[in-house]
Amino acid sequence: MTSKNITIIILIALVLGTLIYAQSIELNLPGNNQGYTPKQPIEFSHRLHSGDLQLDCLYCHTGADKSRHAGVPSASICMNCHNFITATWDATKLEEEQAKKEKRNVQTVISAELQKLYEAVGFNTEKMQYDKNLQTKPIEWVRVHNIPAFVYFDHRRHVNADVACQQCHGAIETMEKVSQNSDLSMGWCVNCHRDVNSGKITDLAGKNASTNCAGCHY
Ligand code: HEC
Ligand code: HEC
Ligand code: HEC
Ligand code: HEC
Ligand code: HEC
């Protein structure tokens, strides 16, 4: 049997499998989950970090141009700044003014949200240093985007071809909470690939994106 035949058989199996699966759990295909905005364990704001502070996306999502997955940063990246930034500028300023008025020493203000970060990494905020005696626990960020396992998607290919993060994820730098911008359906992928190949997306003119079934399905 040729590999093309095998691919077709696998695809037929996929259609049947998906239909049965979709019916059994009433999965809404395609276009499911667009607008999905889960609550996260720490209220991390892209609007603040990427918008106001203008941090580069790749500073935190270090895999996006090197591997299949963009990845979510480990807490140690947050600690590059938050080992000394313990609250917002406004809250720190307020405490300074208050202390002056009351003629007392300024106290370190620890934001409630950042306290969760310190607990995750075992950082003692009284000594302002890591404490080996404190337990650590990973931050369990809730995944927003998800495509099925039978679809092959690779960040590196897109990012290195100059497809902007925003073309797929929307204006993340304006979001207080990350929301799924596109429907992540097959039509969404294929339409962009077609528009790329026909030159309709002028900033991606000259690129070639495959519309072969086997390009996206194993
Ligand atoms: C300071 C670090 C940081 C920077 C800078 C940053 N992000 Fe994030 N990003 C995170 C963290 C932490 C999460 C997980 C929590 C959440 O969803 O808010 C995340 C989540 C995401 C998600 C959702 C992932 C999922 O679960 O599906 C996308 C998409 C994303 N970021 C894109 C971007 C883009 C695009 C930029 C640049 C405009 C950017 N990020 C800049 C830290 C960062
Ligand atoms: C061509 C569309 C596209 C582009 C461009 C793109 N993404 Fe994604 N991104 C996706 C899809 C689709 C998923 C879901 C992947 C999955 O479920 O395996 C995703 C998932 C993610 C996630 C969740 C974790 C992961 O790696 O799966 C993060 C974080 C993320 N993207 C950040 C970024 C950042 C930052 C950029 C720009 C540097 C970017 N993306 C560019 C489509 C894109
Ligand atoms: C480049 C430095 C930098 C990095 C890296 C960084 N932050 Fe921040 N973050 C800041 C600054 C500065 C502020 C305060 C801005 C202000 O004054 O409003 C802040 C504010 C916050 C706040 C708001 C606190 C409050 O009380 O409202 C949270 C929560 C937060 N960061 C979480 C994170 C997490 C989680 C990460 C890692 C994924 C991270 N930050 C990475 C600089 C950074
Ligand atoms: C905003 C436009 C856009 C969207 C949306 C998009 N892609 Fe792409 N894709 C591209 C471009 C441009 C390339 C060509 C990259 C290059 O020149 O190497 C590409 C290339 C690819 C390749 C490499 C195949 C090849 O050899 O040409 C795969 C696989 C792929 N995309 C899968 C997907 C999947 C799966 C999705 C949906 C989850 C998706 N893409 C969504 C623009 C897009
Ligand atoms: C550019 C990427 C891409 C190409 C090319 C592509 N697909 Fe898909 N396909 C996807 C994505 C992404 C999904 C998942 C859609 C979802 O979860 O809603 C999918 C889902 C499917 C499903 C599951 C049913 C469904 O609609 O969700 C079948 C069957 C399928 N594709 C067959 C094919 C066949 C046959 C071809 C060739 C004619 C093809 N695909 C080409 C990306 C692609």
CSV table of C-alpha atoms in Angstrom, one decimal, residues 90-197:
chain,number,residue,atom,x,y,z
A,90,ASP,CA,0.5,53.3,42.7
A,91,ALA,CA,0.2,51.1,45.7
A,92,THR,CA,3.9,51.6,46.6
A,93,LYS,CA,3.6,55.4,46.2
A,94,LEU,CA,0.5,55.4,48.4
A,95,GLU,CA,2.3,53.6,51.2
A,96,GLU,CA,5.3,56.0,51.0
A,97,GLU,CA,3.0,59.0,51.4
A,98,GLN,CA,1.1,57.3,54.2
A,99,ALA,CA,4.3,56.5,56.1
A,100,LYS,CA,5.5,60.0,55.8
A,101,LYS,CA,2.3,61.4,57.1
A,102,GLU,CA,2.3,59.0,60.1
A,103,LYS,CA,6.1,59.5,60.6
A,104,ARG,CA,6.9,55.8,60.5
A,105,ASN,CA,9.1,53.5,58.4
A,106,VAL,CA,7.9,52.6,54.9
A,107,GLN,CA,6.7,49.0,54.7
A,108,THR,CA,7.0,46.7,51.7
A,109,VAL,CA,3.6,46.5,50.0
A,110,ILE,CA,2.9,43.0,48.7
A,111,SER,CA,0.1,42.7,46.2
A,112,ALA,CA,-2.3,39.9,46.8
A,113,GLU,CA,-1.9,38.6,43.3
A,114,LEU,CA,1.9,38.7,43.5
A,115,GLN,CA,1.7,36.9,46.9
A,116,LYS,CA,0.5,33.9,44.9
A,117,LEU,CA,3.6,34.1,42.7
A,118,TYR,CA,5.9,34.2,45.8
A,119,GLU,CA,4.1,31.2,47.3
A,120,ALA,CA,4.6,29.3,44.1
A,121,VAL,CA,8.4,29.8,44.0
A,122,GLY,CA,9.1,29.8,47.7
A,123,PHE,CA,10.1,33.4,48.1
A,124,ASN,CA,10.1,34.8,51.6
A,125,THR,CA,8.8,38.4,51.4
A,126,GLU,CA,10.0,39.3,54.9
A,127,LYS,CA,13.6,38.6,54.0
A,128,MET,CA,13.1,39.4,50.3
A,129,GLN,CA,14.9,36.2,49.3
A,130,TYR,CA,14.2,32.6,48.3
A,131,ASP,CA,13.8,30.3,51.2
A,132,LYS,CA,14.7,26.6,50.9
A,133,ASN,CA,12.4,25.8,53.8
A,134,LEU,CA,9.3,27.0,52.0
A,135,GLN,CA,7.5,24.6,49.7
A,136,THR,CA,7.2,25.4,46.0
A,137,LYS,CA,4.3,24.5,43.7
A,138,PRO,CA,3.9,25.2,40.0
A,139,ILE,CA,1.4,27.8,38.9
A,140,GLU,CA,-1.4,25.9,37.1
A,141,TRP,CA,-2.2,28.2,34.2
A,142,VAL,CA,-5.4,27.2,32.4
A,143,ARG,CA,-4.9,26.5,28.8
A,144,VAL,CA,-6.8,28.7,26.4
A,145,HIS,CA,-6.1,27.4,22.9
A,146,ASN,CA,-6.3,23.8,21.9
A,147,ILE,CA,-6.4,22.0,18.6
A,148,PRO,CA,-7.1,18.3,18.3
A,149,ALA,CA,-4.2,15.9,18.5
A,150,PHE,CA,-4.7,14.7,14.9
A,151,VAL,CA,-3.8,18.2,13.6
A,152,TYR,CA,-0.2,19.2,13.1
A,153,PHE,CA,0.5,22.8,14.0
A,154,ASP,CA,3.9,24.3,14.4
A,155,HIS,CA,4.6,27.8,15.8
A,156,ARG,CA,8.1,28.0,14.5
A,157,ARG,CA,7.1,27.6,10.8
A,158,HIS,CA,4.6,30.5,11.1
A,159,VAL,CA,6.6,32.9,13.3
A,160,ASN,CA,9.7,32.5,11.1
A,161,ALA,CA,7.6,33.2,8.0
A,162,ASP,CA,6.6,36.5,9.6
A,163,VAL,CA,3.0,35.7,10.5
A,164,ALA,CA,2.4,38.0,13.4
A,165,CYS,CA,1.1,36.5,16.7
A,166,GLN,CA,-1.8,38.9,16.4
A,167,GLN,CA,-2.9,37.5,13.1
A,168,CYS,CA,-3.9,34.4,14.9
A,169,HIS,CA,-4.3,35.5,18.5
A,170,GLY,CA,-5.7,39.0,18.1
A,171,ALA,CA,-4.5,42.1,20.0
A,172,ILE,CA,-3.2,40.2,23.0
A,173,GLU,CA,-1.4,43.3,24.2
A,174,THR,CA,-4.8,44.9,24.9
A,175,MET,CA,-6.2,41.9,26.8
A,176,GLU,CA,-6.5,42.0,30.6
A,177,LYS,CA,-7.3,38.3,30.3
A,178,VAL,CA,-6.4,36.1,27.3
A,179,SER,CA,-9.3,35.2,25.2
A,180,GLN,CA,-9.4,32.8,22.2
A,181,ASN,CA,-9.7,35.1,19.2
A,182,SER,CA,-10.0,32.8,16.3
A,183,ASP,CA,-12.3,29.7,16.0
A,184,LEU,CA,-9.3,27.4,15.3
A,185,SER,CA,-11.4,25.5,12.8
A,186,MET,CA,-10.0,23.8,9.7
A,187,GLY,CA,-11.6,26.5,7.5
A,188,TRP,CA,-9.7,29.1,9.4
A,189,CYS,CA,-6.3,27.5,8.8
A,190,VAL,CA,-7.1,26.6,5.1
A,191,ASN,CA,-8.5,30.0,4.3
A,192,CYS,CA,-5.4,31.8,5.5
A,193,HIS,CA,-3.2,29.3,3.6
A,194,ARG,CA,-5.2,30.0,0.4
A,195,ASP,CA,-5.1,33.8,0.9
A,196,VAL,CA,-1.4,33.6,1.4
A,197,ASN,CA,-0.8,31.6,-1.8
